[in-house]
Short mmCIF file of C-alpha atoms and ligand atoms in Angstrom, two decimals:
data_model
loop_
_atom_site.label_atom_id
_atom_site.label_comp_id
_atom_site.label_asym_id
_atom_site.label_seq_id
_atom_site.Cartn_x
_atom_site.Cartn_y
_atom_site.Cartn_z
CA MET A 99 131.57 120.35 54.97
CA THR A 100 132.00 119.50 51.29
CA LYS A 101 133.29 122.34 49.16
CA ILE A 102 131.31 122.68 45.94
CA THR A 103 132.43 124.97 43.16
CA PRO A 104 130.01 126.94 40.96
CA GLU A 105 131.03 124.84 37.94
CA ILE A 106 129.68 121.75 39.63
CA VAL A 107 126.27 123.12 40.44
CA SER A 108 125.23 126.02 38.32
CA ASP A 109 121.53 125.77 37.72
CA SER A 110 118.65 127.22 39.69
CA LEU A 111 118.62 124.21 41.97
CA GLU A 112 122.06 125.15 43.22
CA LYS A 113 121.05 126.25 46.68
CA SER A 114 118.81 123.29 47.39
CA THR A 115 121.38 120.89 46.00
CA LEU A 116 124.11 122.36 48.16
CA LYS A 117 121.86 122.18 51.17
CA LEU A 118 121.20 118.48 50.68
CA ILE A 119 124.87 117.76 50.27
CA ALA A 120 125.78 119.85 53.30
CA THR A 121 123.23 118.18 55.55
CA GLY A 122 124.17 114.72 54.29
CA GLN A 123 120.51 113.86 53.79
CA LEU A 124 118.51 113.42 50.64
CA VAL A 125 115.13 114.99 51.27
CA ASP A 126 113.01 115.77 48.24
CA LEU A 127 110.67 118.69 47.59
CA PHE A 128 107.76 116.75 49.12
CA ALA A 129 109.58 116.06 52.40
CA ARG A 130 110.31 112.44 51.54
CA SER A 131 113.59 111.25 52.93
CA ILE A 132 115.40 109.17 50.31
CA SER A 133 117.36 106.37 51.94
CA TYR A 134 116.95 103.45 49.53
CA LEU A 135 118.91 102.89 46.32
CA ARG A 136 118.01 100.14 43.86
CA VAL A 137 120.86 99.15 41.61
CA SER A 138 120.47 97.18 38.39
CA LEU A 139 123.74 95.27 37.98
CA THR A 140 123.12 94.16 34.42
CA ASP A 141 120.49 94.30 31.72
CA GLN A 142 121.12 90.61 31.00
CA CYS A 143 118.76 87.94 32.26
CA ASN A 144 118.73 84.15 32.07
CA LEU A 145 114.94 84.15 31.68
CA ARG A 146 112.80 85.67 28.93
CA CYS A 147 109.56 86.47 30.71
CA ILE A 148 106.87 87.31 28.20
CA TYR A 149 105.86 90.49 30.04
CA CYS A 150 109.34 91.74 30.86
CA THR A 151 112.26 90.70 28.64
CA PRO A 152 110.83 88.93 25.64
CA LYS A 153 113.07 87.61 22.90
CA GLU A 154 112.37 90.54 20.57
CA ILE A 155 114.50 92.78 22.73
CA ASP A 156 117.49 90.51 22.88
CA GLU A 157 119.81 93.39 22.08
CA LYS A 158 122.70 93.14 24.50
CA MET A 159 124.38 96.12 26.04
CA ALA A 160 128.13 96.07 25.41
CA PHE A 161 129.94 95.12 28.62
CA GLY A 162 131.73 98.48 28.73
CA GLU A 163 128.37 100.23 28.77
CA LEU A 164 127.59 98.79 32.18
CA LEU A 165 128.94 100.62 35.19
CA SER A 166 131.99 98.72 36.40
CA TYR A 167 132.06 97.37 39.95
CA GLU A 168 134.55 100.11 40.86
CA GLU A 169 132.19 102.76 39.54
CA LEU A 170 129.26 101.20 41.38
CA LEU A 171 131.18 101.04 44.66
CA ARG A 172 132.17 104.67 44.29
CA VAL A 173 128.63 105.85 43.59
CA ILE A 174 127.10 103.76 46.37
CA GLY A 175 129.76 104.91 48.84
CA LEU A 176 128.95 108.54 48.03
CA ALA A 177 125.23 107.84 48.21
CA VAL A 178 125.73 106.40 51.68
CA GLU A 179 127.46 109.65 52.68
CA LEU A 180 124.20 111.33 51.62
CA GLY A 181 122.03 109.11 53.80
CA ILE A 182 121.36 106.03 51.68
CA ARG A 183 121.10 103.11 54.13
CA LYS A 184 119.55 100.36 52.08
CA VAL A 185 120.63 99.00 48.70
CA ARG A 186 118.80 96.43 46.61
CA LEU A 187 120.67 94.62 43.85
CA THR A 188 118.53 93.79 40.89
CA GLY A 189 118.74 93.52 37.12
CA GLY A 190 118.25 91.93 34.56
CA GLU A 191 119.28 89.04 36.70
CA PRO A 192 121.92 90.24 39.18
CA LEU A 193 123.35 86.76 39.74
CA VAL A 194 124.40 86.38 36.09
CA ARG A 195 126.95 89.17 36.36
CA ARG A 196 130.45 87.78 36.68
CA ASP A 197 132.12 88.01 40.11
CA VAL A 198 128.92 89.23 41.70
CA ILE A 199 129.79 87.65 45.05
CA SER A 200 133.10 89.44 45.45
CA PHE A 201 131.33 92.66 44.48
CA ILE A 202 128.75 92.08 47.23
CA GLN A 203 131.55 91.40 49.72
CA ARG A 204 133.12 94.75 48.86
CA LEU A 205 129.74 96.46 49.00
CA ALA A 206 129.09 95.04 52.47
CA ALA A 207 132.32 96.66 53.66
CA ILE A 208 131.03 100.20 52.97
CA PRO A 209 130.67 101.82 56.39
CA GLY A 210 127.12 102.97 57.10
CA LEU A 211 125.47 100.67 54.58
CA ASP A 212 123.38 98.56 56.92
CA ASP A 213 121.11 96.73 54.61
CA ILE A 214 121.87 94.98 51.30
CA ARG A 215 119.07 93.03 49.65
CA LEU A 216 118.71 91.07 46.47
CA THR A 217 115.95 90.51 43.96
CA THR A 218 116.44 87.42 41.84
CA ASN A 219 114.52 85.02 39.64
CA GLY A 220 116.01 82.20 41.71
CA VAL A 221 117.58 80.29 38.82
CA MET A 222 121.08 80.56 40.33
CA LEU A 223 120.07 80.60 43.96
CA LYS A 224 121.13 77.03 44.64
CA LYS A 225 124.58 77.85 43.34
CA TYR A 226 125.02 81.11 45.23
CA ALA A 227 122.84 80.89 48.38
CA ALA A 228 125.73 79.98 50.71
CA ASP A 229 128.00 82.69 49.29
CA LEU A 230 125.25 85.29 49.53
CA PHE A 231 124.58 84.34 53.13
CA ALA A 232 128.27 84.48 53.98
CA ALA A 233 128.50 87.91 52.35
CA GLY A 234 125.83 89.13 54.76
CA ILE A 235 122.69 89.13 52.63
CA ARG A 236 119.63 87.95 54.57
CA LYS A 237 116.68 89.44 52.74
CA LEU A 238 115.66 87.94 49.44
CA ASN A 239 112.92 88.73 46.97
CA ILE A 240 112.37 85.94 44.50
CA SER A 241 110.20 86.43 41.44
CA LEU A 242 107.93 83.50 40.67
CA ASP A 243 104.81 83.86 38.58
CA THR A 244 103.61 80.27 38.50
CA LEU A 245 103.85 77.05 40.50
CA GLN A 246 103.32 74.94 37.39
CA ARG A 247 106.32 73.56 35.53
CA GLU A 248 104.88 73.74 32.04
CA ARG A 249 103.45 77.21 32.57
CA PHE A 250 106.80 78.35 33.93
CA ARG A 251 108.29 77.28 30.62
CA ARG A 252 105.67 79.25 28.71
CA ILE A 253 106.08 82.41 30.77
CA THR A 254 109.85 82.41 31.17
CA GLY A 255 111.08 80.31 28.24
CA SER A 256 112.99 78.14 30.72
CA VAL A 257 112.62 74.56 31.92
CA LEU A 258 114.28 75.34 35.25
CA PHE A 259 111.21 75.55 37.47
CA ASP A 260 112.44 72.78 39.78
CA GLN A 261 115.81 74.44 40.19
CA VAL A 262 114.10 77.69 41.18
CA TRP A 263 111.83 75.96 43.67
CA GLU A 264 114.77 74.06 45.20
CA GLY A 265 116.59 77.39 45.51
CA ILE A 266 113.64 78.86 47.40
CA VAL A 267 113.51 75.90 49.80
CA LEU A 268 117.26 76.04 50.32
CA ALA A 269 117.18 79.78 51.01
CA GLN A 270 114.60 79.21 53.73
CA ASP A 271 116.51 76.31 55.22
CA MET A 272 119.66 78.39 55.32
CA GLY A 273 117.94 81.10 57.34
CA PHE A 274 117.40 83.90 54.85
CA SER A 275 114.59 85.99 56.29
CA PRO A 276 112.35 87.28 55.06
CA VAL A 277 112.06 85.35 51.83
CA LYS A 278 109.46 87.08 49.68
CA LEU A 279 107.92 85.56 46.58
CA ASN A 280 106.83 88.13 44.01
CA MET A 281 104.07 87.10 41.63
CA VAL A 282 103.03 89.49 38.88
CA VAL A 283 99.35 88.74 38.36
CA LEU A 284 98.26 88.50 34.72
CA ARG A 285 94.65 87.82 33.85
CA GLY A 286 94.24 84.76 31.65
CA ILE A 287 97.87 83.76 32.19
CA ASN A 288 98.38 82.92 35.87
CA ASP A 289 95.42 84.30 37.81
CA ASP A 290 93.96 80.82 38.27
CA GLU A 291 96.88 80.23 40.69
CA LEU A 292 96.09 83.05 43.10
CA VAL A 293 94.71 80.69 45.74
CA ASP A 294 97.61 78.25 45.32
CA PHE A 295 100.08 81.05 45.92
CA ALA A 296 98.11 82.41 48.88
CA ARG A 297 98.02 78.95 50.42
CA LEU A 298 101.82 78.88 50.42
CA SER A 299 101.69 81.57 53.12
CA GLN A 300 99.90 79.05 55.33
CA THR A 301 102.38 76.26 54.84
CA HIS A 302 105.68 78.11 54.45
CA ASN A 303 107.36 81.01 56.18
CA LEU A 304 107.12 83.06 53.02
CA GLN A 305 105.71 86.46 52.25
CA ILE A 306 103.63 85.95 49.13
CA ARG A 307 103.41 89.25 47.30
CA PHE A 308 100.88 89.87 44.57
CA ILE A 309 102.06 92.62 42.25
CA GLU A 310 99.80 94.56 39.93
CA PHE A 311 100.89 94.37 36.31
CA MET A 312 102.23 97.77 35.22
CA PRO A 313 102.12 99.38 31.77
CA ILE A 314 105.85 99.67 31.38
CA GLY A 315 108.45 98.28 29.02
CA LYS A 316 109.57 98.34 25.44
CA ALA A 317 108.09 95.07 24.30
CA THR A 318 105.77 93.99 27.06
CA ILE A 319 102.45 92.19 26.51
CA TRP A 320 100.64 94.97 28.37
CA GLU A 321 96.89 95.23 27.77
CA LYS A 322 94.53 96.63 30.33
CA GLU A 323 92.50 93.40 30.18
CA LYS A 324 95.48 91.54 31.66
CA TYR A 325 95.66 93.87 34.65
CA ILE A 326 94.02 92.73 37.90
CA SER A 327 93.68 95.10 40.84
CA SER A 328 94.81 94.15 44.33
CA ALA A 329 91.21 94.50 45.50
CA GLU A 330 90.13 91.75 43.12
CA ILE A 331 93.08 89.56 44.09
CA LYS A 332 92.25 90.01 47.76
CA GLU A 333 88.65 89.09 47.20
CA ARG A 334 89.59 85.99 45.21
CA ILE A 335 92.01 84.62 47.80
CA GLY A 336 89.43 85.41 50.50
CA GLN A 337 88.00 81.92 49.94
CA LEU A 338 90.92 80.61 52.02
CA GLY A 339 89.84 82.60 55.07
CA GLU A 340 89.67 86.09 56.49
CA LEU A 341 92.72 88.28 56.07
CA GLU A 342 93.84 90.57 58.87
CA PRO A 343 96.28 93.44 58.36
CA VAL A 344 99.77 93.14 59.78
CA GLN A 345 101.20 96.36 61.17
CA THR A 346 104.32 97.61 59.42
CA ALA A 347 106.40 100.74 59.78
CA ARG A 348 105.47 103.55 57.37
CA MET A 349 108.69 103.29 55.42
CA ASP A 350 108.81 99.47 55.44
CA GLY A 351 108.08 99.27 51.75
CA PRO A 352 105.17 99.50 49.40
CA ALA A 353 103.43 96.22 50.22
CA ARG A 354 100.30 96.20 52.35
CA ILE A 355 100.70 93.11 54.52
CA TYR A 356 98.07 90.67 55.77
CA ARG A 357 97.87 87.20 57.25
CA PHE A 358 95.09 84.65 57.34
CA LYS A 359 93.28 85.13 60.63
CA GLN A 360 92.10 81.68 61.53
CA ALA A 361 95.19 79.91 60.30
CA GLU A 362 96.96 79.89 63.61
CA LYS A 363 99.75 77.77 62.36
CA SER A 364 100.12 80.01 59.36
CA GLN A 365 103.72 81.07 59.25
CA GLY A 366 103.80 83.43 56.34
CA THR A 367 102.09 86.59 55.21
CA ILE A 368 100.44 88.02 52.13
CA GLY A 369 101.55 91.29 50.56
CA PHE A 370 99.78 93.43 48.00
CA ILE A 371 101.82 95.75 45.84
CA SER A 372 99.42 98.05 44.10
CA PRO A 373 101.30 100.68 42.11
CA ILE A 374 98.25 101.35 39.95
CA SER A 375 95.20 101.01 42.19
CA HIS A 376 96.74 102.18 45.45
CA LYS A 377 99.65 104.45 44.75
CA PHE A 378 102.33 104.53 47.41
CA CYS A 379 104.23 107.50 45.98
CA ASP A 380 103.81 109.53 49.19
CA GLN A 381 105.93 106.90 50.96
CA CYS A 382 108.44 106.41 48.19
CA ASN A 383 111.98 106.63 49.56
CA ARG A 384 113.75 105.26 46.48
CA LEU A 385 116.25 106.22 43.91
CA ARG A 386 117.25 103.89 41.08
CA LEU A 387 120.49 103.35 39.22
CA THR A 388 120.09 101.62 35.88
CA SER A 389 122.58 99.09 34.56
CA GLU A 390 124.14 101.67 32.24
CA GLY A 391 124.50 104.29 34.92
CA LYS A 392 121.41 106.46 34.65
CA LEU A 393 119.85 107.76 37.83
CA ARG A 394 116.09 107.57 37.93
CA SER A 395 113.94 109.09 40.64
CA CYS A 396 110.72 107.29 39.67
CA LEU A 397 110.24 103.82 38.17
CA LEU A 398 107.33 105.07 36.11
CA SER A 399 108.83 108.25 34.73
CA ASP A 400 111.34 108.06 31.89
CA LYS A 401 113.31 111.08 33.10
CA GLU A 402 116.93 110.12 33.90
CA THR A 403 120.25 111.71 34.89
CA ASP A 404 123.34 110.43 33.09
CA LEU A 405 125.65 109.59 35.96
CA LYS A 406 127.99 107.51 33.81
CA MET A 407 128.84 110.59 31.79
CA ILE A 408 129.87 112.37 34.97
CA LEU A 409 131.86 109.37 36.22
CA ARG A 410 133.68 108.77 32.95
CA GLY A 411 134.16 112.47 32.30
CA GLY A 412 136.38 112.65 35.36
CA GLY A 413 133.66 114.06 37.63
CA SER A 414 134.70 114.69 41.22
CA ASP A 415 132.98 113.11 44.22
CA ASP A 416 131.16 116.40 44.72
CA ALA A 417 129.88 116.31 41.16
CA VAL A 418 128.53 112.80 41.71
CA LYS A 419 126.87 113.90 44.94
CA ALA A 420 125.40 116.91 43.17
CA ALA A 421 123.90 114.60 40.52
CA LEU A 422 122.37 112.40 43.23
CA ALA A 423 120.97 115.44 45.05
CA ARG A 424 119.58 117.01 41.87
CA THR A 425 117.86 113.77 40.89
CA VAL A 426 116.22 113.66 44.30
CA LEU A 427 115.07 117.27 43.96
CA ASP A 428 113.58 116.33 40.62
CA LYS A 429 111.58 113.41 42.01
CA PRO A 430 107.94 113.78 40.95
CA GLU A 431 105.29 113.96 43.63
CA SER A 432 103.62 110.91 42.14
CA HIS A 433 103.46 108.84 38.99
CA THR A 434 100.60 109.37 36.60
CA LEU A 435 100.02 105.92 35.16
CA ARG A 436 96.60 104.33 35.38
CA GLU A 437 95.49 100.94 34.17
CA THR A 438 93.16 102.59 31.73
CA ASP A 439 96.03 104.29 29.93
CA GLY A 440 97.95 102.75 27.13
CA LEU A 441 101.59 101.99 27.57
CA ASN A 442 103.34 105.30 28.11
CA CYS A 443 106.39 104.41 30.14
CA HIS A 444 109.01 102.92 27.87
CA GLY A 445 111.82 102.30 30.31
CA GLN A 446 112.86 98.68 30.03
CA MET A 447 112.45 96.84 33.34
CA SER A 448 115.55 94.74 32.77
CA ARG A 449 117.78 97.78 32.74
CA ILE A 450 115.90 99.67 35.44
CA GLY A 451 115.52 96.67 37.72
CA GLY A 452 111.84 96.89 38.64
N1 SAM B 743 115.73 89.15 37.56
C1 SAM B 743 115.27 89.63 38.81
C2 SAM B 743 113.93 89.04 39.13
O1 SAM B 743 113.38 88.28 38.34
O2 SAM B 743 113.42 89.34 40.20
C3 SAM B 743 115.24 91.14 38.97
C4 SAM B 743 114.74 91.99 37.86
S1 SAM B 743 113.01 91.88 37.47
C5 SAM B 743 112.91 93.12 36.22
C6 SAM B 743 112.26 92.64 38.87
C7 SAM B 743 110.77 92.44 39.02
O3 SAM B 743 110.08 93.23 38.07
C8 SAM B 743 110.28 91.02 38.84
O4 SAM B 743 109.57 90.63 39.99
C9 SAM B 743 109.34 91.13 37.66
O5 SAM B 743 108.29 90.22 37.76
C10 SAM B 743 108.87 92.55 37.79
N2 SAM B 743 108.25 93.11 36.58
C11 SAM B 743 108.76 93.15 35.33
N3 SAM B 743 107.89 93.75 34.47
C12 SAM B 743 106.81 94.10 35.21
C13 SAM B 743 105.57 94.76 34.91
N4 SAM B 743 105.27 95.18 33.68
N5 SAM B 743 104.69 94.95 35.91
C14 SAM B 743 104.97 94.53 37.17
N6 SAM B 743 106.12 93.92 37.52
C15 SAM B 743 107.02 93.70 36.55
#
């Protein structure tokens, strides 16, 4: 059993923290077992999506501010000792960080880490798909908010739509599975493409996921008029046919999954991610590590633990584990954002990782 000194854990949470460390399991105060860590590798992104990383916040974190790969491997290794089994690499854009492939190879060698996933905007997928596959990654989430080249340029500031689409096709051909396409639905910006996206689930082995726009970010274009609920999305794509629910395990993730009933040949599925209209906090099994080393127990709460300070202050492995355990014990029962509220979560998605 790990020996923890009083200096390491001295607040009122001491007993609970010690218990989590001793049992090697991160269970929060609401009996949720935390087994999933999302890691933002960088705040940098090669796109400038109008709702996420617009040009106005082009301030760049100094490289030394990011956790180094060594620091990340140490933290993730310790998190695995505490029961983390699944890691998702995100960003910013994770594939823009230098030497990302050799980092993933080292990550994959951590004993007990069974599942490494990646969320990407797809711009560099063609370049890295083979390396990612060889490194053991099979599950990809690719963000794509439009199927129209010119609109892609307007939303992302990039002319690389074709490159992204070719990356998606390549990933499927190579055998990545599942490949999920994430579309953030924005009224008046891309909602006229709902049916086009839904149809892709009938022609491709893709999971098309419609994500509710969330009031989060420093310089987002959030307005409640732009928000569309999953219920409305579901109704609008209903013109393609009846949707039937697909059974998933309780901890499979936040999406509610469906497929078109009569489309027998339909290969793919439809997912609804409804953080606002259909909270999934009771099933949340996640912890987040931001690009500059802050632990966050809830995407939509700005409360963070400064892990980098512990790492760079010479903190022991036990101190790092104590910080992980304390953050879990501090996880709120649920977030409190509603679409009717103004923007009140200022955490920047590019550093948190979505
Ligand atoms: N660059 C990678 C990518 O594009 O997938 C990973 C980082 S990105 C911040 C992760 C996800 O967050 C993307 O799917 C993006 O669309 C989503 N996102 C950003 N801001 C959002 C918001 N306000 N509401 C809902 N989703 C958002």
